[in-house]
Short mmCIF file of C-alpha atoms and ligand atoms in Angstrom, two decimals:
data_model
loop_
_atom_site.label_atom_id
_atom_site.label_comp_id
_atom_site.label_asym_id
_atom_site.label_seq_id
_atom_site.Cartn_x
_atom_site.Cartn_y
_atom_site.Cartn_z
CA UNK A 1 87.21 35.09 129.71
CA UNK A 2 86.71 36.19 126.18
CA UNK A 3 87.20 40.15 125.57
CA UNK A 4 83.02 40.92 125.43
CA UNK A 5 82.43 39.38 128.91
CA UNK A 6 85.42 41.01 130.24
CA UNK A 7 84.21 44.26 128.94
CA UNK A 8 80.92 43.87 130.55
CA UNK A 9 82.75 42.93 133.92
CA UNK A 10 84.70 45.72 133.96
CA UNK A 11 82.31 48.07 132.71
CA UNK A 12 79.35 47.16 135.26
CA UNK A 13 79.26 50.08 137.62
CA UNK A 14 78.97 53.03 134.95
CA UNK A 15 76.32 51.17 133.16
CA UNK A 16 74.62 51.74 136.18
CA UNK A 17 75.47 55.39 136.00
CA UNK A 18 74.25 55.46 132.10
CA UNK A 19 70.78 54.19 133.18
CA UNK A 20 70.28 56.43 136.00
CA UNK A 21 70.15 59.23 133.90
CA UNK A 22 67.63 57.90 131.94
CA UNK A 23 65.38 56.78 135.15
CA UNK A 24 65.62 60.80 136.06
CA UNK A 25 63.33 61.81 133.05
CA UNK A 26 59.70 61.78 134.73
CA UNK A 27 58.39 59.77 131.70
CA UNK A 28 54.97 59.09 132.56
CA UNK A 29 52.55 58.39 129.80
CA UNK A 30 48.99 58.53 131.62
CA UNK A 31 49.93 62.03 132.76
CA UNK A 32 49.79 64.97 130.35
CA UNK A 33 51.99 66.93 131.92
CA UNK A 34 54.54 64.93 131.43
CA UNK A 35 54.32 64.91 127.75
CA UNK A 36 57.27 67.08 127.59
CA UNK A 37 59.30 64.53 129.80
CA UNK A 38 58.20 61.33 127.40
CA UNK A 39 59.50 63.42 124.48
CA UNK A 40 62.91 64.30 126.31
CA UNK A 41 62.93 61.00 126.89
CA UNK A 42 62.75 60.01 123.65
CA UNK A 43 64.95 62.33 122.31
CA UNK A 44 67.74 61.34 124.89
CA UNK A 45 67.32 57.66 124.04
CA UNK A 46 68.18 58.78 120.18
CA UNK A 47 70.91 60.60 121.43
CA UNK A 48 72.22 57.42 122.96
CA UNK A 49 71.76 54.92 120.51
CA UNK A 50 73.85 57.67 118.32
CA UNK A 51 76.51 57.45 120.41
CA UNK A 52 76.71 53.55 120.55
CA UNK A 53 77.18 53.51 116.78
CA UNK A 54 73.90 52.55 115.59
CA UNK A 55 72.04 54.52 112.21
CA UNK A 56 68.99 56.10 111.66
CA UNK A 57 68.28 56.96 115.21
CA UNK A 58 65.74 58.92 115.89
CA UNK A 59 62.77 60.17 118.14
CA UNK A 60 59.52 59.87 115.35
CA UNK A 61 56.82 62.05 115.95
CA UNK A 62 52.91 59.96 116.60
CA UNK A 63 49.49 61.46 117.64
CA UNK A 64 50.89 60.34 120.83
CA UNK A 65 54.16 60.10 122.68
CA UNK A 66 57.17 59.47 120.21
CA UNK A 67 59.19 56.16 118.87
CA UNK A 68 62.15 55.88 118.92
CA UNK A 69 64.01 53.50 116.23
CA UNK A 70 67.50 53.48 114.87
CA UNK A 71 69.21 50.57 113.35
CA UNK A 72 72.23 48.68 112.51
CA UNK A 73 73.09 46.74 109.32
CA UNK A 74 76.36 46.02 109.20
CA UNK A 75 76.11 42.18 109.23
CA UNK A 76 75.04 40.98 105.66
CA UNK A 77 74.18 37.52 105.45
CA UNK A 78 73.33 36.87 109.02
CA UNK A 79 69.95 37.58 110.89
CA UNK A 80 67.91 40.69 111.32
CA UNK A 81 66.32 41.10 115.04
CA UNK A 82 63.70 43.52 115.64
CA UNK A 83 63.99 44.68 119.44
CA UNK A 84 60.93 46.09 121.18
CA UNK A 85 60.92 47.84 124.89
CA UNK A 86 59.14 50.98 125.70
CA UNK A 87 60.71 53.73 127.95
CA UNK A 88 57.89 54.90 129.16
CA UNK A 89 56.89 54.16 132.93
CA UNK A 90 53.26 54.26 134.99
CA UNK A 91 52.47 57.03 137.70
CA UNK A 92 54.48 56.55 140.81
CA UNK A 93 51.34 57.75 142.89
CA UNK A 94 51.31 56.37 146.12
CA UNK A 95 54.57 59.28 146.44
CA UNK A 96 54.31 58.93 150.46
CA UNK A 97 54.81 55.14 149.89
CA UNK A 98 58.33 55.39 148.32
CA UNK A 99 61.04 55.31 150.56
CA UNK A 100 63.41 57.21 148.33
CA UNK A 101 61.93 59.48 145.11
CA UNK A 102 60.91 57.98 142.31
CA UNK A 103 62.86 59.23 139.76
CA UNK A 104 66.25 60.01 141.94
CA UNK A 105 67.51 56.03 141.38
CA UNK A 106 69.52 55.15 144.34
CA UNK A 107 71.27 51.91 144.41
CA UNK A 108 70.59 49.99 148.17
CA UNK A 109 71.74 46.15 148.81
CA UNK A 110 72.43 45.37 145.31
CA UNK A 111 68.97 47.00 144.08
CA UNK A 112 68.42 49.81 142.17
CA UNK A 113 65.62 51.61 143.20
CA UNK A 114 63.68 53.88 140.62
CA UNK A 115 60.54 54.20 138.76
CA UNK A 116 60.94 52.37 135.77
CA UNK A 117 64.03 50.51 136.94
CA UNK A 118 62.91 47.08 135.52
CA UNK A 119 59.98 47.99 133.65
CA UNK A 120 60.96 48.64 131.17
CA UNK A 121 64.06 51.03 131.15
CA UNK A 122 66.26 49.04 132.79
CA UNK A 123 65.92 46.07 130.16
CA UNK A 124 66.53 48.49 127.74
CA UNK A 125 69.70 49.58 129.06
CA UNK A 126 70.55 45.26 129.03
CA UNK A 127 70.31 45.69 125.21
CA UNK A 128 72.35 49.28 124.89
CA UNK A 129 74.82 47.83 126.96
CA UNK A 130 75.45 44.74 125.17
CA UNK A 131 75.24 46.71 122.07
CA UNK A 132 78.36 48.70 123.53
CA UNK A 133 80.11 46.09 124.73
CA UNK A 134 80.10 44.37 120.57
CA UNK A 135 80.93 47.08 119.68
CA UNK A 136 83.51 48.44 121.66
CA UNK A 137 85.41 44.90 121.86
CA UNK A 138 84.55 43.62 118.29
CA UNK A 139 83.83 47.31 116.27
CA UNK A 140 80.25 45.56 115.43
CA UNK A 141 77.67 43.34 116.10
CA UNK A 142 77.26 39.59 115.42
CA UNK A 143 73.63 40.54 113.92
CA UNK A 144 71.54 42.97 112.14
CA UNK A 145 69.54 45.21 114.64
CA UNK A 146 66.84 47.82 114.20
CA UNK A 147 65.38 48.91 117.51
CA UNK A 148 62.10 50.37 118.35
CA UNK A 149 61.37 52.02 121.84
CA UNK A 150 57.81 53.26 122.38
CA UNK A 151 56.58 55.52 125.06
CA UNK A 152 52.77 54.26 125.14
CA UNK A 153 53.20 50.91 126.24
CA UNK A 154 51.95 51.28 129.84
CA UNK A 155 48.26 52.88 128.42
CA UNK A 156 47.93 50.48 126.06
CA UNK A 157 49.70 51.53 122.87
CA UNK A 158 47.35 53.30 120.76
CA UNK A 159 49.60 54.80 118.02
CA UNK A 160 52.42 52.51 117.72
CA UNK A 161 50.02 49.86 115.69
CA UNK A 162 50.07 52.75 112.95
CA UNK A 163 53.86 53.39 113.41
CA UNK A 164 54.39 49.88 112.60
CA UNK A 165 52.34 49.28 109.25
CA UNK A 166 53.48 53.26 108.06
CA UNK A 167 57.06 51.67 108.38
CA UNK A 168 56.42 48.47 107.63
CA UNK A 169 59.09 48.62 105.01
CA UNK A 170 62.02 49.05 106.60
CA UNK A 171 61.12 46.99 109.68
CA UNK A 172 62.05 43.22 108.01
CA UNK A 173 63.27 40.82 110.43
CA UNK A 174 63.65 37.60 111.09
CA UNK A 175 63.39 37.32 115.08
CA UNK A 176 61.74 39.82 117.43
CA UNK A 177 63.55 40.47 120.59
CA UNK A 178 61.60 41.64 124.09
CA UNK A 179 63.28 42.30 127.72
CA UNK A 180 60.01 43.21 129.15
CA UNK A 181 59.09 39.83 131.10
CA UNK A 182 60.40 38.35 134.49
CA UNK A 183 62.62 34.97 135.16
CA UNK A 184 61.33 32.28 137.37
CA UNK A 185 63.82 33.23 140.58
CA UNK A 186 66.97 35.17 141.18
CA UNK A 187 68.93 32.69 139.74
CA UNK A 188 66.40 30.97 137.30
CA UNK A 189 66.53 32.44 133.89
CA UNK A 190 63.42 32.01 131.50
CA UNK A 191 61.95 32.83 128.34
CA UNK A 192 57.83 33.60 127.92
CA UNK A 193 55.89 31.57 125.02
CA UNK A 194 52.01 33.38 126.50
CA UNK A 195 51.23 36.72 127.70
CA UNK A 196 47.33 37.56 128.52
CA UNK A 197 45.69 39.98 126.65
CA UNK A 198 43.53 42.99 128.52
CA UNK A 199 40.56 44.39 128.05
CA UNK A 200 40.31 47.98 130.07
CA UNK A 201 37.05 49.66 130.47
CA UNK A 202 35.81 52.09 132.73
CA UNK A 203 32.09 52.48 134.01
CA UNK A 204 30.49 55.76 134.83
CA UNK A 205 27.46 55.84 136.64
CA UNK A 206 25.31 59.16 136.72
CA UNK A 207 22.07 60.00 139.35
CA UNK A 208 21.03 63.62 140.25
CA UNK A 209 22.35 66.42 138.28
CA UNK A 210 24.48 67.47 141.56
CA UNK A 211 25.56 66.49 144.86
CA UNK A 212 22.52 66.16 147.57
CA UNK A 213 21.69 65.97 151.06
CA UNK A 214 21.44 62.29 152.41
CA UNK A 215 18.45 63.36 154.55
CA UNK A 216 16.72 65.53 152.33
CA UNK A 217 17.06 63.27 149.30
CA UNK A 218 17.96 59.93 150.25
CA UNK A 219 15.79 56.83 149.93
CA UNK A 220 14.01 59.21 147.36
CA UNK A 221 16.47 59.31 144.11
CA UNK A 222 18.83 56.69 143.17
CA UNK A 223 22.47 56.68 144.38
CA UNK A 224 25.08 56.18 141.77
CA UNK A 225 27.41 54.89 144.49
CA UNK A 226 24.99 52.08 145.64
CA UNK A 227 24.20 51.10 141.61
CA UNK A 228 27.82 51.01 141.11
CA UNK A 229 28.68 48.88 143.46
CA UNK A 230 25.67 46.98 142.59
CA UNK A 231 27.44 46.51 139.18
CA UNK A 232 30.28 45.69 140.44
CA UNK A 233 29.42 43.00 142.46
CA UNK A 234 27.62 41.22 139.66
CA UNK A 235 30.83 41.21 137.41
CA UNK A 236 32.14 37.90 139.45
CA UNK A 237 31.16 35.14 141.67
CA UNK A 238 31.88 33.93 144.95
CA UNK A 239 34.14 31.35 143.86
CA UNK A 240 35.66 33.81 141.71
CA UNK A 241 34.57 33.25 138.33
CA UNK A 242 33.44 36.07 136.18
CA UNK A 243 29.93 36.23 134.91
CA UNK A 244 29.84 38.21 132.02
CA UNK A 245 27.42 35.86 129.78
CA UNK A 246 30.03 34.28 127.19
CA UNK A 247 33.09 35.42 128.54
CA UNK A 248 34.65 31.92 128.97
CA UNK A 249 33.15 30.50 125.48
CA UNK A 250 36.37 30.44 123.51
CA UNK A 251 38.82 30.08 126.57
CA UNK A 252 40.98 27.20 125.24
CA UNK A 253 41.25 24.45 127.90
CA UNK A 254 44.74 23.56 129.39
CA UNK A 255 45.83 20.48 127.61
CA UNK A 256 47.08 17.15 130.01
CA UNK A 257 50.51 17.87 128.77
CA UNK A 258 50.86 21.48 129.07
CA UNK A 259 49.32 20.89 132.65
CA UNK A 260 52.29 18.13 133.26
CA UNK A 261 54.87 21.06 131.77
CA UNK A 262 53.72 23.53 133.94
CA UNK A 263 53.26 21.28 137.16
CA UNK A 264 56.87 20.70 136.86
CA UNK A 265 58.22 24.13 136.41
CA UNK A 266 60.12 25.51 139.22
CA UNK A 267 57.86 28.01 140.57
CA UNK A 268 57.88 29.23 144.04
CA UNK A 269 54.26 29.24 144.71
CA UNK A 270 55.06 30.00 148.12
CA UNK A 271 56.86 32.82 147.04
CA UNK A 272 54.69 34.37 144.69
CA UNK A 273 52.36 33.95 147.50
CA UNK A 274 54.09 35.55 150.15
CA UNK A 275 55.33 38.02 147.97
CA UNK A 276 51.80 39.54 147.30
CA UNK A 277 51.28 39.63 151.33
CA UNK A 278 47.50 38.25 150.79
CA UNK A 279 45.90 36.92 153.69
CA UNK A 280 44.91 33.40 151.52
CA UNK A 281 45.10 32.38 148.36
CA UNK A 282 42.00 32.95 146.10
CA UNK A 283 41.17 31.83 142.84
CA UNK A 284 38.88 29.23 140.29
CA UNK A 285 38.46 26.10 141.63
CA UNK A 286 40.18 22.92 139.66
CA UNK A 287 43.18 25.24 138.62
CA UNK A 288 46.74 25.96 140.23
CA UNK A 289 48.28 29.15 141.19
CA UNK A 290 50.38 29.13 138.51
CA UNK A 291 47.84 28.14 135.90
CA UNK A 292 45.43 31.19 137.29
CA UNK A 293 48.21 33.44 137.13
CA UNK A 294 48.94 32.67 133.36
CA UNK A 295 46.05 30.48 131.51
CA UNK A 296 42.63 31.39 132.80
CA UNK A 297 41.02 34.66 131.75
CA UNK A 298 40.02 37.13 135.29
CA UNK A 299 38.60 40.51 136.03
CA UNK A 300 39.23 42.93 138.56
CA UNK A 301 38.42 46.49 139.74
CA UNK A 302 41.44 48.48 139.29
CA UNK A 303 40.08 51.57 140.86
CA UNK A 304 36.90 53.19 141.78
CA UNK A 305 35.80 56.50 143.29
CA UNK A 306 32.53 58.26 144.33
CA UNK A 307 31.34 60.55 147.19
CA UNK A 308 33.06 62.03 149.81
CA UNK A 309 36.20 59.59 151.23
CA UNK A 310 38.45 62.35 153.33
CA UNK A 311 38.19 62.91 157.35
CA UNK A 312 35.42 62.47 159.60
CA UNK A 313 32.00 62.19 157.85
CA UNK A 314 29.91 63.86 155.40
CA UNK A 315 25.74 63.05 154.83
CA UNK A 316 26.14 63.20 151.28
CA UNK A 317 24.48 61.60 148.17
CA UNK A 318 26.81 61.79 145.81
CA UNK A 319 25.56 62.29 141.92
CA UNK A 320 28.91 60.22 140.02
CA UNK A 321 30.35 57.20 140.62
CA UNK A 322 32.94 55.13 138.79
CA UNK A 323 34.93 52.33 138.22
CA UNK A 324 38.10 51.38 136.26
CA UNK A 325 37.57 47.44 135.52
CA UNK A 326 40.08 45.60 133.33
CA UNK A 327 40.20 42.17 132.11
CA UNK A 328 43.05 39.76 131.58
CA UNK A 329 42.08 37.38 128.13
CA UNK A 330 43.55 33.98 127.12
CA UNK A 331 43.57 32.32 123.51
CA UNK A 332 41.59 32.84 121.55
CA UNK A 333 39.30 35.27 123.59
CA UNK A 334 38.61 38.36 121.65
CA UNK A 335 38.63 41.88 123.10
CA UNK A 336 36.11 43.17 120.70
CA UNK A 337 33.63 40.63 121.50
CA UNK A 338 34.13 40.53 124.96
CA UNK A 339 33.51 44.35 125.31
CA UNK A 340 29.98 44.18 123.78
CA UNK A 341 28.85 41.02 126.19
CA UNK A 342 30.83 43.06 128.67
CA UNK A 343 28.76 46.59 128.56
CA UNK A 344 25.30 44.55 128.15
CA UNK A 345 25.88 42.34 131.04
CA UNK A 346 26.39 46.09 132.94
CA UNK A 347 23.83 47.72 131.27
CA UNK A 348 21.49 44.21 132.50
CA UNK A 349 22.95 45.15 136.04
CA UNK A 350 21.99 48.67 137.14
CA UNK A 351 19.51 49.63 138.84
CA UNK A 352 16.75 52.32 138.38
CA UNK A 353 17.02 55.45 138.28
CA UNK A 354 20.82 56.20 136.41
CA UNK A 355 22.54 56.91 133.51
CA UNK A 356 25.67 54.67 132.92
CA UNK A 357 28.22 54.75 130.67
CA UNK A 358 30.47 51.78 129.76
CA UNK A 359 33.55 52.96 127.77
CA UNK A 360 36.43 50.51 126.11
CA UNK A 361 39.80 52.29 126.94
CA UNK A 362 42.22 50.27 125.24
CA UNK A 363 42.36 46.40 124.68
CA UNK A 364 44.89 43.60 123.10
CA UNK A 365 44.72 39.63 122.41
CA UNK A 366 46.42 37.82 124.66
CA UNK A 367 49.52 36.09 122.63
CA UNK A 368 51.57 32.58 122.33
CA UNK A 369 54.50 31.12 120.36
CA UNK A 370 55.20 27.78 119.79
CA UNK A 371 58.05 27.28 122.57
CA UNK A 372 60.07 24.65 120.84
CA UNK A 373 60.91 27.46 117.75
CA UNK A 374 64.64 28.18 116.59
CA UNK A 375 65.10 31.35 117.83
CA UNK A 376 63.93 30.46 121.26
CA UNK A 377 66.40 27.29 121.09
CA UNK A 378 69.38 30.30 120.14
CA UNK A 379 67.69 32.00 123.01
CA UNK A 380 68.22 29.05 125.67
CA UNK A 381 72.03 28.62 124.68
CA UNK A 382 72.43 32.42 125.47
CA UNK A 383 70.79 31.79 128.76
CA UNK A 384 72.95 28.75 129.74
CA UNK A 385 75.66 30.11 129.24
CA UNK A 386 75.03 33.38 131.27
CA UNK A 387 73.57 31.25 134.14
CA UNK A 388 74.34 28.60 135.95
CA UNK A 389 70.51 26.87 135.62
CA UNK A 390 69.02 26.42 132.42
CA UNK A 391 66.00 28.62 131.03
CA UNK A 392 62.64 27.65 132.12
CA UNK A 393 59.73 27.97 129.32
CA UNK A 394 57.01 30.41 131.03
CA UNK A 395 54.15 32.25 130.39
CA UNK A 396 53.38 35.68 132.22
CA UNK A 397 50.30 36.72 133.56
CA UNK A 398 51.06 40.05 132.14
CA UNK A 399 50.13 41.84 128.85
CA UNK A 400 52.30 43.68 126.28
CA UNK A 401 50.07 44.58 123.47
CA UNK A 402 52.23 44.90 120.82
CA UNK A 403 53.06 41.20 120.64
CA UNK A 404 49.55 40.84 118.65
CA UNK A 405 50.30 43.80 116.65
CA UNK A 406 53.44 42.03 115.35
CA UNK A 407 51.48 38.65 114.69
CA UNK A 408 49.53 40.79 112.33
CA UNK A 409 52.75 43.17 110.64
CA UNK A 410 55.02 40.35 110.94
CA UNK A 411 53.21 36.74 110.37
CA UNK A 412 54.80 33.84 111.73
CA UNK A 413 57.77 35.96 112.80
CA UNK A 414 59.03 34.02 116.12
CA UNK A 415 59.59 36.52 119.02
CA UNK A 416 62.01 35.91 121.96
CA UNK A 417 60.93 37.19 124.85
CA UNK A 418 64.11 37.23 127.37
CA UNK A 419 62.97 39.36 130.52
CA UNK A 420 64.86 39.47 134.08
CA UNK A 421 62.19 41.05 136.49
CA UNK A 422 61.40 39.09 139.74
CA UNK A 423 58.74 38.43 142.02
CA UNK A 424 59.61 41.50 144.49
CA UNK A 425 60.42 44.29 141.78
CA UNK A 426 57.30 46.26 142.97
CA UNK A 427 56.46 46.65 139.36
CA UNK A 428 53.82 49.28 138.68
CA UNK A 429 54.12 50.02 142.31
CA UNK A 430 55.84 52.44 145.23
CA UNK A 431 59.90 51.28 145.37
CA UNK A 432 59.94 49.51 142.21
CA UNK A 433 63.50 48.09 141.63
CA UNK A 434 65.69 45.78 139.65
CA UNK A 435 68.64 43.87 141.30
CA UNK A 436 71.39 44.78 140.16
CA UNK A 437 72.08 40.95 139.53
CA UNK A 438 69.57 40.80 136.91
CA UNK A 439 70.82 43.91 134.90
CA UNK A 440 73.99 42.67 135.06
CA UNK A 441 73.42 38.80 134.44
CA UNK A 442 70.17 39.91 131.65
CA UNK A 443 73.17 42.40 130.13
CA UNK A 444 75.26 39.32 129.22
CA UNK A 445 72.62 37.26 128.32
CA UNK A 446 71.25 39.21 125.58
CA UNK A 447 74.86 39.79 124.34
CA UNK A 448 75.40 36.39 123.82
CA UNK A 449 71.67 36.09 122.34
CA UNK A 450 72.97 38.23 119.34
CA UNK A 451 75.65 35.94 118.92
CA UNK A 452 73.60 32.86 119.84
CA UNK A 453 71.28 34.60 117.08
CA UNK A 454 74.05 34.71 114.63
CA UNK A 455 75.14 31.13 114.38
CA UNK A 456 71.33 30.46 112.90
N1 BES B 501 56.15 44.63 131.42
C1 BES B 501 54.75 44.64 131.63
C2 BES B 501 54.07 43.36 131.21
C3 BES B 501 54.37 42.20 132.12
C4 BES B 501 54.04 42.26 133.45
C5 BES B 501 54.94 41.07 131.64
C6 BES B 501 54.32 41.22 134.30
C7 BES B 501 55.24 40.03 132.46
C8 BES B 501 54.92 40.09 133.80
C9 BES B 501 54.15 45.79 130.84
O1 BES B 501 54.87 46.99 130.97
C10 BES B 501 52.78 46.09 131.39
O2 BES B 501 52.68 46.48 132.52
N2 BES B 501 51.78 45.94 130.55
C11 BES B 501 50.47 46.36 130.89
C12 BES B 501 49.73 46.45 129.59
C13 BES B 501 48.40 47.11 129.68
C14 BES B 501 48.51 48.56 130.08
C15 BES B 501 47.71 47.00 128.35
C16 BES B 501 49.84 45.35 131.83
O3 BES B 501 50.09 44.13 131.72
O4 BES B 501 49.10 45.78 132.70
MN1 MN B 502 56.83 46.71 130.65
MN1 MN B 503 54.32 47.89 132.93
#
């Protein structure tokens, strides 16, 4: 065994320990009163990066939560990679649902249990880890590295678009690097070439100035809970299509071949399936699960609230209702567009007698890169040699918006995106984990990707 892969063998349990005190910090970006915690957060993953040797590390002030971004040049002549991950983390909320607390990580049958434990902290940790290990066994890396680490990520990255073109400068690479994706299986490494893009709205529907009395007002004034849901259920069809006028005009179909390369791709449909604990499948006709899961546009309710919903009953008519609706995109869809044939197709649905609002809460393009690129092909090698299967070409069903930022700051730059989730992480969701086989085997792999990434 060479001296880096020994080094990460024998080194395995306290990077465990390192991360755990970085899954403590409550870093929850929705929630302002965590602001603090996203800030010690940032300020502790500076502190770290310090330590491991790297330059220029620090927590940069936004409108918003902080970036973090240090860097290390010591390797003239050979590649630059710019590495992206975001140490922020959503709400825990379900709390009674977790079966230990959120943000004590305890470590149970090889998994690591925590909020944020695979998304994304815990593939951050894969890169300071393997940054350690270079360094530690070699006294530098096989590549330039500058790293940025943003804390919006999970409500759709508002201010790190302006972070990037204000330091546009100094942020020259050849390669960007993301952990923030999932492999195929436990033991099937892959690298995404498509992410979806999102659209996230929310709908507010207003009737009477206040609460009434079913029986005193009802069937007389409009209810805002009955108009929303009227909405609502005009957004999609029975078979599941959406039917927003337009919304499928520039969805690029699935081409024969990309069809045949995705047929034969080792997915676990049954998996995935039983892994989501649905009753029956459900989806557009003519398309697989796999192809609905990555290359075909959707929308769905992600939350919606009205009236009174605790014990027993109440005769209420309630005078607000709302809805959070988001929608995943696919080349070449555009948010922008979409939003305006979005809020007129609502505005076309409700009824009498309210006020609505529709309001655009964040968006970003879905994203691609050609899958046959250099980088990727650097990428793969790492991969094969850290597992015993080789890396399967996916794309996610998932969004990460900055990918189209970086289309437009860095043109043509190829990105590698090398993520180690897995079906049953509970990402975004009560008793989120990440196996302790996938921080450990996604640890070495992206160690050998800077090397990989060094030979060109
Ligand atoms: N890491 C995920 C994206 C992801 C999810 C990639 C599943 C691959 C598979 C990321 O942290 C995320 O959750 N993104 C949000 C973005 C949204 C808030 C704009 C998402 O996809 O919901
Ligand atoms: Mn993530
Ligand atoms: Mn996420």
């Amino acid at each position: 065994m060479d001296a880096l892969t020994t080094y990460l063998e024998q080194h395995r349990d306290r990077f465990v320990d390192d991360l755990n005190a970085c899954l403590r910090i409550p870093s929850i970006s929705a929630k302002s009163e965590h602001r603090d915690d996203c800030r010690r957060c940032a300020e502790f993953l500076a502190g770290e990066l310090r330590k491991l040797g790297m330059t220029r590390a620090e927590s940069v002030r936004t409108p918003g939560h902080p970036v973090v971004y240090a860097e290390w040049l010591g390797a003239p002549g050979k590649p630059t990679a710019l590495l992206y991950g975001h140490y922020d983390v959503q709400p825990p909320e379900p709390l009674d649902l977790w079966r230990t607390p959120p943000f004590e990580p305890v470590v149970q049958d090889g998994k690591l249990f925590a909020r944020g434990a695979v998304d994304d902290k815990g593939q951050v940790y894969m890169h300071l880890k393997a940054i350690e290990a270079h360094m530690k066994t070699s006294g530098a890396l096989p590549i330039n590295l500058k790293i940025v680490l943003e804390g919006e990520e999970e409500v759709g990255s508002e201010n790190l678009a302006a972070f990037l073109r204000e330091q546009r400068s100094r942020l020259d690479a050849d390669v960007i690097v993301v952990s923030d994706t999932a492999m195929l299986g436990p033991d099937q490494p892959a690298l995404t070439y498509g992410l979806r893009g999102m659209l996230y709205t929310q709908i507010e529907v207003t009737g009477p100035s206040h609460d009434l009395h079913s029986g005193h007002f009802g069937g007389a004034v409009q209810n805002p809970a009955n108009a929303l849901a009227a909405i609502l259920a005009g957004l999609k069809d029975a078979e599941g299509r959406v039917t927003v006028p337009g919304f499928y005009d520039s969805v690029r179909s699935i081409s024969e071949s990309e069809r045949a390369i995705m047929k034969a791709l080792p997915f676990d449909e049954r998996a995935y399936l039983a892994e989501a604990g649905a009753p029956a499948p459900f989806g557009e006709k003519g398309f697989s699960t796999y192809e609905r899961m990555t290359s075909r546009p959707t929308l769905d309710v992600n939350g919606m609230w009205s009236g009174y919903t605790g014990e027993g009953s109440k005769t209420v008519l309630p005078s607000f209702a709302a809805a959070k609706v988001s929608m995943r995109l696919v080349p070449a869809q555009d948010p922008n567009t979409l939003f305006a044939a979005f809020e007129k197709h609502v505005r076309a649905l409700a009824l009498p007698g309210v006020t609505l609002r529709v309001i655009d809460m964040h968006s970003a393009p879905p994203w691609s890169c050609d899958p046959a690129g250099p980088m990727l092909l650097a990428a793969r090698r790492a991969l094969s040699r850290a597992w015993t299967k080789p890396a399967a070409l996916i794309k996610e069903g998932g969004s990460i918006p900055v990918m189209a930022t970086f289309a437009e700051t860095h043109p043509g730059l190829p990105a590698v995106m090398i993520g180690f989730g897995l079906d049953d992480d509970n990402v975004h969701a009560p008793n989120e984990k990440f196996s302790l086989s996938s921080y450990h085997g996604g640890t070495r792999s992206v160690a050998y990707l800077y090397e990989e990434l060094a030979k060109g």
